mmCIF file of C-alpha atoms and ligand atoms in Angstrom:
data_model
loop_
_atom_site.group_PDB
_atom_site.id
_atom_site.type_symbol
_atom_site.label_atom_id
_atom_site.label_comp_id
_atom_site.label_asym_id
_atom_site.label_seq_id
_atom_site.Cartn_x
_atom_site.Cartn_y
_atom_site.Cartn_z
ATOM 1 C CA MET A 1 62.752 121.878 -276.119
ATOM 2 C CA HIS A 2 59.744 120.728 -277.858
ATOM 3 C CA SER A 3 56.590 120.145 -275.889
ATOM 4 C CA ASP A 4 53.012 119.538 -277.222
ATOM 5 C CA THR A 5 51.598 121.753 -274.493
ATOM 6 C CA HIS A 6 53.696 124.626 -275.630
ATOM 7 C CA ASP A 7 52.576 124.235 -279.183
ATOM 8 C CA GLN A 8 48.988 124.047 -278.056
ATOM 9 C CA GLU A 9 49.471 127.430 -276.245
ATOM 10 C CA LEU A 10 50.936 129.041 -279.012
ATOM 11 C CA GLN A 11 48.102 127.788 -281.143
ATOM 12 C CA SER A 12 45.425 129.179 -279.004
ATOM 13 C CA ASP A 13 47.379 132.585 -278.836
ATOM 14 C CA ALA A 14 47.178 132.623 -282.520
ATOM 15 C CA ASP A 15 43.521 131.827 -282.668
ATOM 16 C CA ALA A 16 42.831 134.404 -280.083
ATOM 17 C CA LEU A 17 44.931 137.111 -282.140
ATOM 18 C CA ARG A 18 42.993 136.167 -285.325
ATOM 19 C CA ALA A 19 39.607 136.336 -283.658
ATOM 20 C CA HIS A 20 40.535 139.952 -282.374
ATOM 21 C CA MET A 21 41.645 140.831 -285.670
ATOM 22 C CA VAL A 22 38.464 139.812 -287.309
ATOM 23 C CA GLU A 23 36.447 141.925 -284.835
ATOM 24 C CA ARG A 24 38.444 144.887 -284.584
ATOM 25 C CA GLN A 25 40.042 145.327 -287.858
ATOM 26 C CA LEU A 26 37.425 143.870 -290.130
ATOM 27 C CA ARG A 27 33.911 143.606 -288.793
ATOM 28 C CA ARG A 28 34.083 147.023 -287.148
ATOM 29 C CA ARG A 29 35.268 148.634 -290.402
ATOM 30 C CA GLY A 30 32.295 147.082 -292.387
ATOM 31 C CA ILE A 31 33.407 143.564 -293.684
ATOM 32 C CA SER A 32 30.179 141.806 -293.354
ATOM 33 C CA SER A 33 30.323 138.642 -295.425
ATOM 34 C CA PRO A 34 30.247 135.718 -293.063
ATOM 35 C CA ALA A 35 32.281 133.445 -295.411
ATOM 36 C CA VAL A 36 35.059 136.059 -295.662
ATOM 37 C CA LEU A 37 35.148 136.738 -291.953
ATOM 38 C CA ASP A 38 35.329 132.827 -291.354
ATOM 39 C CA ALA A 39 38.226 132.545 -293.846
ATOM 40 C CA MET A 40 40.095 135.332 -292.224
ATOM 41 C CA ARG A 41 39.488 133.665 -288.975
ATOM 42 C CA GLU A 42 40.743 130.306 -290.384
ATOM 43 C CA VAL A 43 43.983 131.178 -292.247
ATOM 44 C CA PRO A 44 47.197 131.468 -289.978
ATOM 45 C CA ARG A 45 48.608 134.657 -291.198
ATOM 46 C CA GLU A 46 51.884 133.884 -289.330
ATOM 47 C CA VAL A 47 52.608 131.077 -291.750
ATOM 48 C CA PHE A 48 53.091 133.592 -294.551
ATOM 49 C CA VAL A 49 54.804 136.369 -292.555
ATOM 50 C CA PRO A 50 58.525 136.519 -292.561
ATOM 51 C CA SER A 51 60.444 135.189 -289.396
ATOM 52 C CA ALA A 52 61.481 138.644 -288.410
ATOM 53 C CA GLU A 53 57.953 139.936 -288.419
ATOM 54 C CA GLN A 54 56.419 137.036 -286.573
ATOM 55 C CA ASP A 55 55.300 139.110 -283.445
ATOM 56 C CA ARG A 56 53.473 141.580 -285.884
ATOM 57 C CA ALA A 57 51.485 138.843 -287.772
ATOM 58 C CA TYR A 58 48.221 140.172 -286.629
ATOM 59 C CA ASP A 59 48.951 143.946 -286.594
ATOM 60 C CA ASP A 60 46.737 146.360 -288.333
ATOM 61 C CA CYS A 61 49.163 146.945 -291.263
ATOM 62 C CA ALA A 62 51.028 145.655 -294.272
ATOM 63 C CA LEU A 63 54.307 143.909 -293.404
ATOM 64 C CA PRO A 64 57.609 143.744 -295.407
ATOM 65 C CA LEU A 65 58.371 140.862 -297.648
ATOM 66 C CA PRO A 66 61.926 140.140 -299.121
ATOM 67 C CA HIS A 67 62.640 142.010 -302.369
ATOM 68 C CA GLY A 68 60.975 145.186 -301.167
ATOM 69 C CA GLN A 69 57.422 143.813 -301.435
ATOM 70 C CA THR A 70 54.747 143.639 -298.827
ATOM 71 C CA ILE A 71 52.171 141.436 -297.377
ATOM 72 C CA SER A 72 48.885 143.362 -297.498
ATOM 73 C CA GLN A 73 47.112 144.681 -294.451
ATOM 74 C CA PRO A 74 44.471 142.155 -293.286
ATOM 75 C CA TYR A 75 41.759 144.666 -293.917
ATOM 76 C CA MET A 76 42.707 145.318 -297.532
ATOM 77 C CA VAL A 77 42.772 141.407 -298.031
ATOM 78 C CA ALA A 78 39.378 141.072 -296.641
ATOM 79 C CA ARG A 79 38.078 144.178 -298.565
ATOM 80 C CA CYS A 80 39.393 142.842 -301.951
ATOM 81 C CA VAL A 81 38.213 139.211 -301.312
ATOM 82 C CA GLU A 82 34.706 140.549 -300.290
ATOM 83 C CA LEU A 83 34.595 142.600 -303.409
ATOM 84 C CA ALA A 84 35.565 139.667 -305.543
ATOM 85 C CA ALA A 85 32.171 138.104 -304.304
ATOM 86 C CA LEU A 86 33.618 134.439 -304.607
ATOM 87 C CA ARG A 87 31.388 131.540 -304.973
ATOM 88 C CA ASP A 88 32.387 127.820 -304.219
ATOM 89 C CA SER A 89 32.632 126.847 -307.956
ATOM 90 C CA ASP A 90 34.723 129.950 -308.928
ATOM 91 C CA VAL A 91 38.232 129.886 -310.611
ATOM 92 C CA VAL A 92 40.234 133.004 -309.468
ATOM 93 C CA LEU A 93 43.310 134.563 -310.801
ATOM 94 C CA GLU A 94 45.648 136.471 -308.341
ATOM 95 C CA VAL A 95 48.135 138.753 -309.891
ATOM 96 C CA GLY A 96 50.722 139.504 -307.268
ATOM 97 C CA LEU A 97 50.869 136.318 -305.051
ATOM 98 C CA GLY A 98 53.693 137.774 -302.777
ATOM 99 C CA SER A 99 53.502 135.812 -299.526
ATOM 100 C CA GLY A 100 50.562 133.620 -300.795
ATOM 101 C CA TYR A 101 48.308 134.898 -297.731
ATOM 102 C CA GLN A 102 45.510 136.417 -299.901
ATOM 103 C CA ALA A 103 45.477 133.405 -302.136
ATOM 104 C CA ALA A 104 45.178 131.172 -299.102
ATOM 105 C CA VAL A 105 42.106 133.127 -297.917
ATOM 106 C CA MET A 106 40.625 133.103 -301.391
ATOM 107 C CA SER A 107 41.264 129.276 -301.495
ATOM 108 C CA ARG A 108 38.918 128.632 -298.764
ATOM 109 C CA LEU A 109 36.036 130.407 -300.665
ATOM 110 C CA CYS A 110 36.310 129.072 -304.155
ATOM 111 C CA ALA A 111 37.318 125.935 -306.297
ATOM 112 C CA GLN A 112 40.574 127.087 -307.696
ATOM 113 C CA VAL A 113 43.098 129.947 -307.332
ATOM 114 C CA VAL A 114 45.802 130.664 -309.836
ATOM 115 C CA GLY A 115 48.473 132.840 -308.158
ATOM 116 C CA VAL A 116 50.931 134.494 -310.548
ATOM 117 C CA GLU A 117 54.056 136.220 -309.115
ATOM 118 C CA ILE A 118 56.805 137.926 -311.072
ATOM 119 C CA ILE A 119 59.513 137.267 -308.411
ATOM 120 C CA ALA A 120 60.451 133.516 -308.317
ATOM 121 C CA ASP A 121 61.835 133.568 -304.778
ATOM 122 C CA LEU A 122 58.540 134.918 -303.434
ATOM 123 C CA ALA A 123 56.483 132.316 -305.443
ATOM 124 C CA ALA A 124 58.656 129.514 -303.966
ATOM 125 C CA GLY A 125 58.076 130.937 -300.453
ATOM 126 C CA ALA A 126 54.382 131.033 -301.039
ATOM 127 C CA GLN A 127 54.223 127.598 -302.422
ATOM 128 C CA ARG A 128 56.077 126.430 -299.310
ATOM 129 C CA ALA A 129 53.527 128.052 -296.970
ATOM 130 C CA LEU A 130 50.500 126.826 -299.045
ATOM 131 C CA SER A 131 51.763 123.310 -299.132
ATOM 132 C CA THR A 132 52.580 123.501 -295.277
ATOM 133 C CA LEU A 133 48.858 124.126 -294.624
ATOM 134 C CA GLY A 134 47.855 121.625 -297.324
ATOM 135 C CA TYR A 135 45.925 124.329 -299.404
ATOM 136 C CA ASP A 136 46.275 122.332 -302.565
ATOM 137 C CA ASN A 137 43.743 124.277 -304.624
ATOM 138 C CA VAL A 138 46.120 127.192 -305.349
ATOM 139 C CA ARG A 139 48.361 126.859 -308.410
ATOM 140 C CA VAL A 140 51.497 128.916 -308.279
ATOM 141 C CA ARG A 141 53.045 130.345 -311.300
ATOM 142 C CA VAL A 142 56.187 132.679 -311.854
ATOM 143 C CA GLY A 143 55.592 135.240 -314.550
ATOM 144 C CA ASP A 144 54.119 138.576 -315.477
ATOM 145 C CA GLY A 145 50.591 138.556 -314.508
ATOM 146 C CA SER A 146 49.919 142.189 -315.741
ATOM 147 C CA VAL A 147 48.592 140.513 -318.793
ATOM 148 C CA GLY A 148 46.707 137.762 -316.994
ATOM 149 C CA TYR A 149 47.443 134.073 -317.360
ATOM 150 C CA ARG A 150 45.889 132.459 -320.317
ATOM 151 C CA PRO A 151 46.089 128.727 -319.595
ATOM 152 C CA PHE A 152 43.319 128.826 -317.121
ATOM 153 C CA ALA A 153 41.287 131.780 -318.441
ATOM 154 C CA PRO A 154 38.389 132.807 -318.340
ATOM 155 C CA TYR A 155 38.248 133.524 -314.767
ATOM 156 C CA ASP A 156 35.266 134.191 -312.576
ATOM 157 C CA ALA A 157 37.299 136.703 -310.718
ATOM 158 C CA ILE A 158 40.703 138.365 -311.049
ATOM 159 C CA VAL A 159 42.278 140.102 -308.050
ATOM 160 C CA VAL A 160 45.342 142.352 -308.448
ATOM 161 C CA ALA A 161 47.432 143.027 -305.525
ATOM 162 C CA ALA A 162 49.651 145.653 -307.029
ATOM 163 C CA GLY A 163 48.971 149.215 -308.051
ATOM 164 C CA ALA A 164 48.330 149.349 -311.878
ATOM 165 C CA PRO A 165 48.672 152.566 -313.773
ATOM 166 C CA ARG A 166 45.688 151.555 -315.925
ATOM 167 C CA VAL A 167 43.431 148.686 -316.189
ATOM 168 C CA PRO A 168 45.082 146.288 -318.466
ATOM 169 C CA ASP A 169 42.785 145.229 -321.475
ATOM 170 C CA GLU A 170 44.157 141.646 -321.227
ATOM 171 C CA LEU A 171 42.545 141.240 -317.713
ATOM 172 C CA ILE A 172 39.103 142.190 -318.933
ATOM 173 C CA GLU A 173 39.336 139.740 -321.736
ATOM 174 C CA GLN A 174 40.117 136.998 -319.390
ATOM 175 C CA LEU A 175 37.041 137.605 -317.389
ATOM 176 C CA LYS A 176 33.859 135.324 -317.912
ATOM 177 C CA VAL A 177 30.695 137.438 -318.566
ATOM 178 C CA GLY A 178 29.680 138.335 -314.912
ATOM 179 C CA GLY A 179 33.336 138.039 -313.814
ATOM 180 C CA ARG A 180 34.862 140.655 -311.481
ATOM 181 C CA LEU A 181 38.270 142.323 -311.767
ATOM 182 C CA VAL A 182 39.271 143.845 -308.288
ATOM 183 C CA ILE A 183 42.314 146.205 -308.923
ATOM 184 C CA PRO A 184 43.956 149.269 -307.431
ATOM 185 C CA VAL A 185 44.234 151.784 -310.088
ATOM 186 C CA GLY A 186 46.689 154.760 -309.734
ATOM 187 C CA ASP A 187 50.401 155.517 -309.334
ATOM 188 C CA GLU A 188 51.701 156.498 -305.771
ATOM 189 C CA THR A 189 48.100 155.954 -304.474
ATOM 190 C CA GLN A 190 45.326 153.943 -305.956
ATOM 191 C CA ILE A 191 41.612 153.598 -305.918
ATOM 192 C CA LEU A 192 40.382 150.095 -305.533
ATOM 193 C CA SER A 193 38.024 149.624 -308.442
ATOM 194 C CA VAL A 194 35.943 146.628 -309.359
ATOM 195 C CA ILE A 195 35.179 146.103 -313.006
ATOM 196 C CA THR A 196 32.241 143.579 -313.783
ATOM 197 C CA ARG A 197 32.353 142.173 -317.332
ATOM 198 C CA THR A 198 28.791 142.312 -318.872
ATOM 199 C CA ALA A 199 27.460 140.781 -322.051
ATOM 200 C CA SER A 200 27.945 144.266 -323.760
ATOM 201 C CA GLY A 201 30.992 145.737 -322.066
ATOM 202 C CA THR A 202 32.003 146.492 -318.532
ATOM 203 C CA VAL A 203 30.606 148.390 -315.381
ATOM 204 C CA THR A 204 33.126 149.969 -313.048
ATOM 205 C CA ARG A 205 32.812 150.979 -309.449
ATOM 206 C CA ASP A 206 35.358 152.708 -307.290
ATOM 207 C CA TYR A 207 35.970 151.973 -303.586
ATOM 208 C CA ASP A 208 38.578 152.737 -301.169
ATOM 209 C CA ALA A 209 41.760 154.901 -301.587
ATOM 210 C CA CYS A 210 44.673 152.582 -301.007
ATOM 211 C CA VAL A 211 48.605 152.198 -301.393
ATOM 212 C CA TYR A 212 50.016 149.086 -302.914
ATOM 213 C CA VAL A 213 53.432 148.210 -304.325
ATOM 214 C CA PRO A 214 53.499 149.062 -307.957
ATOM 215 C CA LEU A 215 52.422 146.459 -310.647
ATOM 216 C CA ARG A 216 55.519 145.635 -312.893
ATOM 217 C CA GLY A 217 55.439 143.950 -316.371
ATOM 218 C CA ALA A 218 54.098 144.778 -319.602
ATOM 219 C CA ALA A 219 50.875 146.450 -318.553
ATOM 220 C CA GLY A 220 52.526 147.753 -315.248
ATOM 221 C CA ARG A 221 54.393 150.646 -314.234
ATOM 222 C CA HIS A 222 57.523 151.100 -316.399
ATOM 223 C CA ASP A 223 59.370 153.022 -313.730
ATOM 224 C CA ALA A 224 58.815 150.369 -311.141
HETATM 225 N N1 SAH B 1 48.784 139.328 -302.274
HETATM 226 C C1 SAH B 1 50.104 139.463 -301.573
HETATM 227 C C2 SAH B 1 50.444 140.887 -301.745
HETATM 228 C C3 SAH B 1 51.804 140.833 -302.377
HETATM 229 S S1 SAH B 1 52.496 142.553 -302.803
HETATM 230 C C4 SAH B 1 50.105 138.751 -300.189
HETATM 231 O O1 SAH B 1 49.026 138.549 -299.612
HETATM 232 O O2 SAH B 1 51.172 138.760 -299.783
HETATM 233 C C5 SAH B 1 52.216 142.487 -304.608
HETATM 234 C C6 SAH B 1 53.112 141.470 -305.273
HETATM 235 O O3 SAH B 1 52.893 141.665 -306.780
HETATM 236 C C7 SAH B 1 54.560 141.396 -305.104
HETATM 237 O O4 SAH B 1 54.955 140.335 -304.541
HETATM 238 C C8 SAH B 1 55.131 141.681 -306.434
HETATM 239 O O5 SAH B 1 56.338 141.020 -306.852
HETATM 240 C C9 SAH B 1 54.093 141.251 -307.329
HETATM 241 N N2 SAH B 1 53.945 141.847 -308.721
HETATM 242 C C10 SAH B 1 54.205 142.896 -309.174
HETATM 243 N N3 SAH B 1 54.054 143.060 -310.508
HETATM 244 C C11 SAH B 1 53.667 141.895 -310.922
HETATM 245 C C12 SAH B 1 53.372 141.262 -312.146
HETATM 246 N N4 SAH B 1 53.321 142.013 -313.237
HETATM 247 N N5 SAH B 1 53.050 139.905 -312.193
HETATM 248 C C13 SAH B 1 53.008 139.219 -311.088
HETATM 249 N N6 SAH B 1 53.295 139.552 -309.899
HETATM 250 C C14 SAH B 1 53.768 141.031 -309.740
#
């Protein structure tokens, strides 16, 4: 039976779980950008989580998506988004849209997100979730994002949500000067790296060890 009171209770439960997630999983581990914490408090993760996993929507872990893929752990989403250092006017490319959750978080912090996903069925699911929420500044594209996505390049930031065996040159080329590429580099385990394009080249800084599903496609893992 449908009841508005019931809906409101579910809503406030989700708000409470999200506030708890922000405190325990994010702020306590060093995520400090107020804008990123606000975006993580705002976006309903349950909308992006498969129905079988609904009761784990705010757990401190990655969750399974169809086709053997995963929706990243909330901490890793916040970490990548914080490292991308987004500004209101930025145009951002996400390689590996998956559920659309990370794109949704980024869409609260910049002008436009272009999300490329190699599995059409996942792209369709992400588009549905984003439309449900009215997050209309995310463009969803199906394709191989390991070589970027030229139609909207150059980007202020590119965030890769899959483990890359090496940094694809095409992604560097599609950054503006001053633009940031956030990418997990490695095979079974990766190092989260931030490569900033400068007028004369690039500057690389390495951060957390992490485990993402493999990046596929032309500049991805050939065994994946
Ligand atoms: N950011 C996602 C995480 C998805 S997991 C989320 O918040 O849910 C990584 C995704 O990258 C998978 O959906 C996988 O299909 C996709 N992927 C892997 N290689 C890709 C490629 N070359 N181009 C686009 N998407 C890719």
